[in-house]
């Protein structure tokens, strides 16, 4: 069994670039050899931050998980109500991958026009190999999510 994880999302340590790998010692030694020649070391403060995250109460992690689960439900329901787009509800993360194929636009065209007309930035799906999708983050408060989805609804209805 192998466990590979990081701290960015679960502990709000975005940008610190620290993670870990646990598994059979032979595998760990082999991956350590490869990793040692392909990346640089993690800075000291991030290492101490990771230790503190693991040794501290996990209550804040559960609180964040519940908040993201609530946001996921809200954004999914709002997206589901917009005609001409669709998405599958994710089990984790904090992104929705929205199918925009019925709009007839590429993901870049969609993102550019949406930003220009509604001042909302979303990520083109082409960056993930799906030019008929966009990626929406729900790593923000519910008020902002609702405002963005109102603008998305208005935008899609006027295409």
PDB file of N, CA and C in Angstrom, residues 7-99:
ATOM      1  N   UNK A   7      -0.035  18.990   1.719  1.00  0.00           N
ATOM      2  CA  UNK A   7      -0.600  19.857   2.739  1.00  0.00           C
ATOM      3  C   UNK A   7      -1.365  21.051   2.171  1.00  0.00           C
ATOM      4  N   UNK A   8      -1.221  21.342   0.894  1.00  0.00           N
ATOM      5  CA  UNK A   8      -1.771  22.557   0.298  1.00  0.00           C
ATOM      6  C   UNK A   8      -3.264  22.720   0.542  1.00  0.00           C
ATOM      7  N   UNK A   9      -4.036  21.732   0.216  1.00  0.00           N
ATOM      8  CA  UNK A   9      -5.484  21.882   0.312  1.00  0.00           C
ATOM      9  C   UNK A   9      -6.010  21.544   1.702  1.00  0.00           C
ATOM     10  N   UNK A  10      -5.609  20.436   2.251  1.00  0.00           N
ATOM     11  CA  UNK A  10      -6.129  20.002   3.545  1.00  0.00           C
ATOM     12  C   UNK A  10      -5.763  20.895   4.708  1.00  0.00           C
ATOM     13  N   UNK A  11      -4.633  21.569   4.612  1.00  0.00           N
ATOM     14  CA  UNK A  11      -4.173  22.413   5.708  1.00  0.00           C
ATOM     15  C   UNK A  11      -4.008  23.880   5.290  1.00  0.00           C
ATOM     16  N   UNK A  12      -4.573  24.246   4.155  1.00  0.00           N
ATOM     17  CA  UNK A  12      -4.483  25.624   3.639  1.00  0.00           C
ATOM     18  C   UNK A  12      -3.043  26.110   3.566  1.00  0.00           C
ATOM     19  N   UNK A  13      -2.169  25.258   3.066  1.00  0.00           N
ATOM     20  CA  UNK A  13      -0.756  25.610   2.902  1.00  0.00           C
ATOM     21  C   UNK A  13      -0.429  25.763   1.415  1.00  0.00           C
ATOM     22  N   UNK A  14      -1.364  26.372   0.680  1.00  0.00           N
ATOM     23  CA  UNK A  14      -1.209  26.553  -0.750  1.00  0.00           C
ATOM     24  C   UNK A  14       0.078  27.307  -1.069  1.00  0.00           C
ATOM     25  N   UNK A  15       0.824  26.778  -2.020  1.00  0.00           N
ATOM     26  CA  UNK A  15       2.059  27.413  -2.453  1.00  0.00           C
ATOM     27  C   UNK A  15       3.285  26.969  -1.684  1.00  0.00           C
ATOM     28  N   UNK A  16       3.107  26.253  -0.585  1.00  0.00           N
ATOM     29  CA  UNK A  16       4.259  25.834   0.210  1.00  0.00           C
ATOM     30  C   UNK A  16       4.943  24.624  -0.401  1.00  0.00           C
ATOM     31  N   UNK A  17       4.271  23.918  -1.270  1.00  0.00           N
ATOM     32  CA  UNK A  17       4.841  22.794  -2.019  1.00  0.00           C
ATOM     33  C   UNK A  17       5.527  21.755  -1.133  1.00  0.00           C
ATOM     34  N   UNK A  18       4.737  21.185  -0.243  1.00  0.00           N
ATOM     35  CA  UNK A  18       5.271  20.127   0.610  1.00  0.00           C
ATOM     36  C   UNK A  18       4.274  18.978   0.649  1.00  0.00           C
ATOM     37  N   UNK A  19       4.810  17.783   0.547  1.00  0.00           N
ATOM     38  CA  UNK A  19       3.983  16.591   0.573  1.00  0.00           C
ATOM     39  C   UNK A  19       4.771  15.439   1.139  1.00  0.00           C
ATOM     40  N   UNK A  20       4.168  14.270   1.094  1.00  0.00           N
ATOM     41  CA  UNK A  20       4.856  13.095   1.632  1.00  0.00           C
ATOM     42  C   UNK A  20       4.412  11.834   0.906  1.00  0.00           C
ATOM     43  N   UNK A  21       5.230  10.823   1.040  1.00  0.00           N
ATOM     44  CA  UNK A  21       4.988   9.515   0.450  1.00  0.00           C
ATOM     45  C   UNK A  21       5.295   8.470   1.505  1.00  0.00           C
ATOM     46  N   UNK A  22       4.369   7.559   1.717  1.00  0.00           N
ATOM     47  CA  UNK A  22       4.577   6.460   2.663  1.00  0.00           C
ATOM     48  C   UNK A  22       4.311   5.149   1.936  1.00  0.00           C
ATOM     49  N   UNK A  23       5.178   4.172   2.156  1.00  0.00           N
ATOM     50  CA  UNK A  23       5.018   2.881   1.498  1.00  0.00           C
ATOM     51  C   UNK A  23       6.175   1.967   1.832  1.00  0.00           C
ATOM     52  N   UNK A  24       6.308   0.883   1.082  1.00  0.00           N
ATOM     53  CA  UNK A  24       7.411  -0.055   1.316  1.00  0.00           C
ATOM     54  C   UNK A  24       8.770   0.645   1.184  1.00  0.00           C
ATOM     55  N   UNK A  25       9.691   0.330   2.055  1.00  0.00           N
ATOM     56  CA  UNK A  25      10.985   1.023   2.130  1.00  0.00           C
ATOM     57  C   UNK A  25      11.747   0.981   0.809  1.00  0.00           C
ATOM     58  N   UNK A  26      11.652  -0.116   0.071  1.00  0.00           N
ATOM     59  CA  UNK A  26      12.358  -0.207  -1.212  1.00  0.00           C
ATOM     60  C   UNK A  26      11.823   0.835  -2.191  1.00  0.00           C
ATOM     61  N   UNK A  27      10.510   0.996  -2.200  1.00  0.00           N
ATOM     62  CA  UNK A  27       9.883   1.973  -3.095  1.00  0.00           C
ATOM     63  C   UNK A  27      10.261   3.389  -2.675  1.00  0.00           C
ATOM     64  N   UNK A  28      10.243   3.655  -1.390  1.00  0.00           N
ATOM     65  CA  UNK A  28      10.577   4.991  -0.896  1.00  0.00           C
ATOM     66  C   UNK A  28      12.016   5.343  -1.261  1.00  0.00           C
ATOM     67  N   UNK A  29      12.937   4.406  -1.108  1.00  0.00           N
ATOM     68  CA  UNK A  29      14.337   4.665  -1.460  1.00  0.00           C
ATOM     69  C   UNK A  29      14.475   4.962  -2.956  1.00  0.00           C
ATOM     70  N   UNK A  30      13.770   4.208  -3.780  1.00  0.00           N
ATOM     71  CA  UNK A  30      13.851   4.417  -5.236  1.00  0.00           C
ATOM     72  C   UNK A  30      13.268   5.779  -5.628  1.00  0.00           C
ATOM     73  N   UNK A  31      12.118   6.135  -5.068  1.00  0.00           N
ATOM     74  CA  UNK A  31      11.514   7.425  -5.417  1.00  0.00           C
ATOM     75  C   UNK A  31      12.339   8.574  -4.861  1.00  0.00           C
ATOM     76  N   UNK A  32      12.972   8.369  -3.729  1.00  0.00           N
ATOM     77  CA  UNK A  32      13.834   9.403  -3.152  1.00  0.00           C
ATOM     78  C   UNK A  32      15.028   9.686  -4.075  1.00  0.00           C
ATOM     79  N   UNK A  33      15.576   8.640  -4.686  1.00  0.00           N
ATOM     80  CA  UNK A  33      16.686   8.805  -5.620  1.00  0.00           C
ATOM     81  C   UNK A  33      16.250   9.633  -6.831  1.00  0.00           C
ATOM     82  N   UNK A  34      15.076   9.310  -7.363  1.00  0.00           N
ATOM     83  CA  UNK A  34      14.562  10.035  -8.530  1.00  0.00           C
ATOM     84  C   UNK A  34      14.228  11.472  -8.149  1.00  0.00           C
ATOM     85  N   UNK A  35      13.505  11.652  -7.059  1.00  0.00           N
ATOM     86  CA  UNK A  35      13.080  12.985  -6.635  1.00  0.00           C
ATOM     87  C   UNK A  35      14.273  13.871  -6.305  1.00  0.00           C
ATOM     88  N   UNK A  36      15.285  13.315  -5.728  1.00  0.00           N
ATOM     89  CA  UNK A  36      16.455  14.086  -5.337  1.00  0.00           C
ATOM     90  C   UNK A  36      17.178  14.730  -6.500  1.00  0.00           C
ATOM     91  N   UNK A  37      16.949  14.214  -7.704  1.00  0.00           N
ATOM     92  CA  UNK A  37      17.603  14.760  -8.892  1.00  0.00           C
ATOM     93  C   UNK A  37      16.644  15.537  -9.791  1.00  0.00           C
ATOM     94  N   UNK A  38      15.410  15.680  -9.358  1.00  0.00           N
ATOM     95  CA  UNK A  38      14.455  16.367 -10.233  1.00  0.00           C
ATOM     96  C   UNK A  38      13.795  17.591  -9.597  1.00  0.00           C
ATOM     97  N   UNK A  39      13.891  17.746  -8.296  1.00  0.00           N
ATOM     98  CA  UNK A  39      13.300  18.912  -7.647  1.00  0.00           C
ATOM     99  C   UNK A  39      14.237  19.431  -6.568  1.00  0.00           C
ATOM    100  N   UNK A  40      13.932  20.611  -6.082  1.00  0.00           N
ATOM    101  CA  UNK A  40      14.727  21.167  -4.984  1.00  0.00           C
ATOM    102  C   UNK A  40      14.056  20.839  -3.655  1.00  0.00           C
ATOM    103  N   UNK A  41      14.714  21.204  -2.584  1.00  0.00           N
ATOM    104  CA  UNK A  41      14.198  20.896  -1.257  1.00  0.00           C
ATOM    105  C   UNK A  41      13.114  21.870  -0.836  1.00  0.00           C
ATOM    106  N   UNK A  42      12.320  21.423   0.095  1.00  0.00           N
ATOM    107  CA  UNK A  42      11.270  22.269   0.673  1.00  0.00           C
ATOM    108  C   UNK A  42      11.914  23.202   1.689  1.00  0.00           C
ATOM    109  N   UNK A  43      11.496  24.459   1.695  1.00  0.00           N
ATOM    110  CA  UNK A  43      12.077  25.432   2.631  1.00  0.00           C
ATOM    111  C   UNK A  43      11.746  25.068   4.077  1.00  0.00           C
ATOM    112  N   UNK A  44      12.565  25.523   4.987  1.00  0.00           N
ATOM    113  CA  UNK A  44      12.485  25.147   6.393  1.00  0.00           C
ATOM    114  C   UNK A  44      11.146  25.512   7.025  1.00  0.00           C
ATOM    115  N   UNK A  45      10.644  26.732   6.784  1.00  0.00           N
ATOM    116  CA  UNK A  45       9.400  27.118   7.446  1.00  0.00           C
ATOM    117  C   UNK A  45       8.239  26.221   7.027  1.00  0.00           C
ATOM    118  N   UNK A  46       8.234  25.774   5.764  1.00  0.00           N
ATOM    119  CA  UNK A  46       7.170  24.884   5.302  1.00  0.00           C
ATOM    120  C   UNK A  46       7.271  23.521   5.977  1.00  0.00           C
ATOM    121  N   UNK A  47       8.481  23.048   6.209  1.00  0.00           N
ATOM    122  CA  UNK A  47       8.662  21.775   6.907  1.00  0.00           C
ATOM    123  C   UNK A  47       8.127  21.861   8.338  1.00  0.00           C
ATOM    124  N   UNK A  48       8.453  22.945   9.037  1.00  0.00           N
ATOM    125  CA  UNK A  48       7.942  23.121  10.399  1.00  0.00           C
ATOM    126  C   UNK A  48       6.422  23.304  10.392  1.00  0.00           C
ATOM    127  N   UNK A  49       5.912  23.992   9.393  1.00  0.00           N
ATOM    128  CA  UNK A  49       4.465  24.149   9.265  1.00  0.00           C
ATOM    129  C   UNK A  49       3.769  22.818   9.052  1.00  0.00           C
ATOM    130  N   UNK A  50       4.362  21.954   8.235  1.00  0.00           N
ATOM    131  CA  UNK A  50       3.781  20.630   7.992  1.00  0.00           C
ATOM    132  C   UNK A  50       3.781  19.787   9.265  1.00  0.00           C
ATOM    133  N   UNK A  51       4.860  19.848  10.022  1.00  0.00           N
ATOM    134  CA  UNK A  51       4.924  19.112  11.298  1.00  0.00           C
ATOM    135  C   UNK A  51       3.823  19.612  12.230  1.00  0.00           C
ATOM    136  N   UNK A  52       3.689  20.920  12.346  1.00  0.00           N
ATOM    137  CA  UNK A  52       2.659  21.496  13.213  1.00  0.00           C
ATOM    138  C   UNK A  52       1.264  21.073  12.752  1.00  0.00           C
ATOM    139  N   UNK A  53       1.036  21.044  11.446  1.00  0.00           N
ATOM    140  CA  UNK A  53      -0.269  20.645  10.921  1.00  0.00           C
ATOM    141  C   UNK A  53      -0.596  19.205  11.300  1.00  0.00           C
ATOM    142  N   UNK A  54       0.376  18.321  11.186  1.00  0.00           N
ATOM    143  CA  UNK A  54       0.137  16.917  11.506  1.00  0.00           C
ATOM    144  C   UNK A  54      -0.025  16.672  13.002  1.00  0.00           C
ATOM    145  N   UNK A  55       0.696  17.430  13.813  1.00  0.00           N
ATOM    146  CA  UNK A  55       0.671  17.204  15.259  1.00  0.00           C
ATOM    147  C   UNK A  55      -0.454  17.950  15.968  1.00  0.00           C
ATOM    148  N   UNK A  56      -1.076  18.908  15.314  1.00  0.00           N
ATOM    149  CA  UNK A  56      -2.141  19.704  15.927  1.00  0.00           C
ATOM    150  C   UNK A  56      -3.496  19.014  15.765  1.00  0.00           C
ATOM    151  N   UNK A  57      -4.484  19.591  16.419  1.00  0.00           N
ATOM    152  CA  UNK A  57      -5.856  19.104  16.287  1.00  0.00           C
ATOM    153  C   UNK A  57      -6.277  19.146  14.817  1.00  0.00           C
ATOM    154  N   UNK A  58      -7.035  18.147  14.418  1.00  0.00           N
ATOM    155  CA  UNK A  58      -7.524  18.091  13.038  1.00  0.00           C
ATOM    156  C   UNK A  58      -8.924  18.700  12.910  1.00  0.00           C
ATOM    157  N   UNK A  59      -9.371  19.371  13.954  1.00  0.00           N
ATOM    158  CA  UNK A  59     -10.702  19.982  13.973  1.00  0.00           C
ATOM    159  C   UNK A  59     -10.887  20.996  12.848  1.00  0.00           C
ATOM    160  N   UNK A  60      -9.863  21.804  12.588  1.00  0.00           N
ATOM    161  CA  UNK A  60      -9.974  22.815  11.537  1.00  0.00           C
ATOM    162  C   UNK A  60     -10.076  22.175  10.155  1.00  0.00           C
ATOM    163  N   UNK A  61      -9.435  21.034   9.976  1.00  0.00           N
ATOM    164  CA  UNK A  61      -9.510  20.324   8.692  1.00  0.00           C
ATOM    165  C   UNK A  61     -10.938  19.851   8.450  1.00  0.00           C
ATOM    166  N   UNK A  62     -11.566  19.303   9.475  1.00  0.00           N
ATOM    167  CA  UNK A  62     -12.951  18.842   9.340  1.00  0.00           C
ATOM    168  C   UNK A  62     -13.894  20.022   9.107  1.00  0.00           C
ATOM    169  N   UNK A  63     -13.640  21.128   9.774  1.00  0.00           N
ATOM    170  CA  UNK A  63     -14.460  22.324   9.575  1.00  0.00           C
ATOM    171  C   UNK A  63     -14.372  22.797   8.126  1.00  0.00           C
ATOM    172  N   UNK A  64     -13.152  22.801   7.568  1.00  0.00           N
ATOM    173  CA  UNK A  64     -12.975  23.199   6.166  1.00  0.00           C
ATOM    174  C   UNK A  64     -13.651  22.200   5.228  1.00  0.00           C
ATOM    175  N   UNK A  65     -13.521  20.910   5.541  1.00  0.00           N
ATOM    176  CA  UNK A  65     -14.136  19.892   4.697  1.00  0.00           C
ATOM    177  C   UNK A  65     -15.649  20.081   4.633  1.00  0.00           C
ATOM    178  N   UNK A  66     -16.272  20.349   5.767  1.00  0.00           N
ATOM    179  CA  UNK A  66     -17.717  20.573   5.805  1.00  0.00           C
ATOM    180  C   UNK A  66     -18.117  21.843   5.049  1.00  0.00           C
ATOM    181  N   UNK A  67     -17.316  22.896   5.175  1.00  0.00           N
ATOM    182  CA  UNK A  67     -17.607  24.140   4.449  1.00  0.00           C
ATOM    183  C   UNK A  67     -17.529  23.908   2.943  1.00  0.00           C
ATOM    184  N   UNK A  68     -16.516  23.179   2.489  1.00  0.00           N
ATOM    185  CA  UNK A  68     -16.394  22.904   1.062  1.00  0.00           C
ATOM    186  C   UNK A  68     -17.503  21.987   0.571  1.00  0.00           C
ATOM    187  N   UNK A  69     -17.921  21.041   1.393  1.00  0.00           N
ATOM    188  CA  UNK A  69     -19.037  20.163   1.003  1.00  0.00           C
ATOM    189  C   UNK A  69     -20.307  20.982   0.824  1.00  0.00           C
ATOM    190  N   UNK A  70     -20.540  21.944   1.710  1.00  0.00           N
ATOM    191  CA  UNK A  70     -21.709  22.812   1.602  1.00  0.00           C
ATOM    192  C   UNK A  70     -21.622  23.665   0.339  1.00  0.00           C
ATOM    193  N   UNK A  71     -20.468  24.239   0.087  1.00  0.00           N
ATOM    194  CA  UNK A  71     -20.284  25.058  -1.126  1.00  0.00           C
ATOM    195  C   UNK A  71     -20.492  24.222  -2.377  1.00  0.00           C
ATOM    196  N   UNK A  72     -19.986  22.978  -2.356  1.00  0.00           N
ATOM    197  CA  UNK A  72     -20.141  22.098  -3.517  1.00  0.00           C
ATOM    198  C   UNK A  72     -21.619  21.869  -3.810  1.00  0.00           C
ATOM    199  N   UNK A  73     -22.424  21.635  -2.770  1.00  0.00           N
ATOM    200  CA  UNK A  73     -23.857  21.424  -2.977  1.00  0.00           C
ATOM    201  C   UNK A  73     -24.513  22.656  -3.587  1.00  0.00           C
ATOM    202  N   UNK A  74     -24.190  23.817  -3.053  1.00  0.00           N
ATOM    203  CA  UNK A  74     -24.779  25.063  -3.541  1.00  0.00           C
ATOM    204  C   UNK A  74     -24.392  25.316  -4.991  1.00  0.00           C
ATOM    205  N   UNK A  75     -23.111  25.240  -5.309  1.00  0.00           N
ATOM    206  CA  UNK A  75     -22.677  25.545  -6.671  1.00  0.00           C
ATOM    207  C   UNK A  75     -23.212  24.507  -7.661  1.00  0.00           C
ATOM    208  N   UNK A  76     -23.292  23.252  -7.237  1.00  0.00           N
ATOM    209  CA  UNK A  76     -23.829  22.231  -8.138  1.00  0.00           C
ATOM    210  C   UNK A  76     -25.301  22.500  -8.444  1.00  0.00           C
ATOM    211  N   UNK A  77     -26.078  22.822  -7.427  1.00  0.00           N
ATOM    212  CA  UNK A  77     -27.502  23.117  -7.644  1.00  0.00           C
ATOM    213  C   UNK A  77     -27.676  24.336  -8.552  1.00  0.00           C
ATOM    214  N   UNK A  78     -26.873  25.374  -8.338  1.00  0.00           N
ATOM    215  CA  UNK A  78     -26.969  26.571  -9.179  1.00  0.00           C
ATOM    216  C   UNK A  78     -26.562  26.274 -10.623  1.00  0.00           C
ATOM    217  N   UNK A  79     -25.498  25.493 -10.799  1.00  0.00           N
ATOM    218  CA  UNK A  79     -25.072  25.121 -12.153  1.00  0.00           C
ATOM    219  C   UNK A  79     -26.125  24.261 -12.840  1.00  0.00           C
ATOM    220  N   UNK A  80     -26.702  23.348 -12.098  1.00  0.00           N
ATOM    221  CA  UNK A  80     -27.707  22.430 -12.651  1.00  0.00           C
ATOM    222  C   UNK A  80     -28.939  23.182 -13.163  1.00  0.00           C
ATOM    223  N   UNK A  81     -29.189  24.360 -12.625  1.00  0.00           N
ATOM    224  CA  UNK A  81     -30.354  25.152 -13.026  1.00  0.00           C
ATOM    225  C   UNK A  81     -30.106  26.006 -14.266  1.00  0.00           C
ATOM    226  N   UNK A  82     -28.870  26.062 -14.739  1.00  0.00           N
ATOM    227  CA  UNK A  82     -28.551  26.879 -15.911  1.00  0.00           C
ATOM    228  C   UNK A  82     -28.684  26.033 -17.173  1.00  0.00           C
ATOM    229  N   UNK A  83     -29.591  26.404 -18.067  1.00  0.00           N
ATOM    230  CA  UNK A  83     -29.750  25.620 -19.296  1.00  0.00           C
ATOM    231  C   UNK A  83     -28.536  25.764 -20.213  1.00  0.00           C
ATOM    232  N   UNK A  84     -28.198  24.676 -20.891  1.00  0.00           N
ATOM    233  CA  UNK A  84     -27.122  24.716 -21.880  1.00  0.00           C
ATOM    234  C   UNK A  84     -25.754  24.352 -21.345  1.00  0.00           C
ATOM    235  N   UNK A  85     -25.635  24.140 -20.047  1.00  0.00           N
ATOM    236  CA  UNK A  85     -24.371  23.670 -19.472  1.00  0.00           C
ATOM    237  C   UNK A  85     -24.684  22.514 -18.528  1.00  0.00           C
ATOM    238  N   UNK A  86     -23.665  21.724 -18.228  1.00  0.00           N
ATOM    239  CA  UNK A  86     -23.861  20.597 -17.314  1.00  0.00           C
ATOM    240  C   UNK A  86     -22.540  20.258 -16.643  1.00  0.00           C
ATOM    241  N   UNK A  87     -22.642  19.538 -15.544  1.00  0.00           N
ATOM    242  CA  UNK A  87     -21.430  19.078 -14.875  1.00  0.00           C
ATOM    243  C   UNK A  87     -21.755  17.889 -13.985  1.00  0.00           C
ATOM    244  N   UNK A  88     -20.738  17.160 -13.663  1.00  0.00           N
ATOM    245  CA  UNK A  88     -20.844  16.038 -12.739  1.00  0.00           C
ATOM    246  C   UNK A  88     -20.367  16.525 -11.383  1.00  0.00           C
ATOM    247  N   UNK A  89     -21.109  16.193 -10.341  1.00  0.00           N
ATOM    248  CA  UNK A  89     -20.714  16.632  -9.003  1.00  0.00           C
ATOM    249  C   UNK A  89     -19.459  15.873  -8.574  1.00  0.00           C
ATOM    250  N   UNK A  90     -18.403  16.603  -8.227  1.00  0.00           N
ATOM    251  CA  UNK A  90     -17.160  15.942  -7.802  1.00  0.00           C
ATOM    252  C   UNK A  90     -17.294  15.368  -6.390  1.00  0.00           C
ATOM    253  N   UNK A  91     -16.485  14.365  -6.099  1.00  0.00           N
ATOM    254  CA  UNK A  91     -16.455  13.788  -4.757  1.00  0.00           C
ATOM    255  C   UNK A  91     -15.527  14.566  -3.837  1.00  0.00           C
ATOM    256  N   UNK A  92     -14.564  15.266  -4.422  1.00  0.00           N
ATOM    257  CA  UNK A  92     -13.598  15.991  -3.606  1.00  0.00           C
ATOM    258  C   UNK A  92     -13.142  17.240  -4.323  1.00  0.00           C
ATOM    259  N   UNK A  93     -12.036  17.782  -3.886  1.00  0.00           N
ATOM    260  CA  UNK A  93     -11.447  19.007  -4.439  1.00  0.00           C
ATOM    261  C   UNK A  93     -12.370  20.194  -4.202  1.00  0.00           C
ATOM    262  N   UNK A  94     -12.134  21.289  -4.885  1.00  0.00           N
ATOM    263  CA  UNK A  94     -13.024  22.442  -4.786  1.00  0.00           C
ATOM    264  C   UNK A  94     -13.168  23.103  -6.141  1.00  0.00           C
ATOM    265  N   UNK A  95     -13.369  22.262  -7.146  1.00  0.00           N
ATOM    266  CA  UNK A  95     -13.573  22.732  -8.507  1.00  0.00           C
ATOM    267  C   UNK A  95     -14.763  22.022  -9.120  1.00  0.00           C
ATOM    268  N   UNK A  96     -15.450  22.723 -10.015  1.00  0.00           N
ATOM    269  CA  UNK A  96     -16.484  22.108 -10.848  1.00  0.00           C
ATOM    270  C   UNK A  96     -15.951  22.147 -12.277  1.00  0.00           C
ATOM    271  N   UNK A  97     -16.091  21.048 -12.981  1.00  0.00           N
ATOM    272  CA  UNK A  97     -15.656  20.967 -14.370  1.00  0.00           C
ATOM    273  C   UNK A  97     -16.919  20.980 -15.221  1.00  0.00           C
ATOM    274  N   UNK A  98     -17.221  22.129 -15.804  1.00  0.00           N
ATOM    275  CA  UNK A  98     -18.508  22.390 -16.443  1.00  0.00           C
ATOM    276  C   UNK A  98     -18.427  22.187 -17.952  1.00  0.00           C
ATOM    277  N   UNK A  99     -19.351  21.383 -18.464  1.00  0.00           N
ATOM    278  CA  UNK A  99     -19.438  21.122 -19.897  1.00  0.00           C
ATOM    279  C   UNK A  99     -20.157  22.293 -20.564  1.00  0.00           C
TER     280      UNK A  99
END
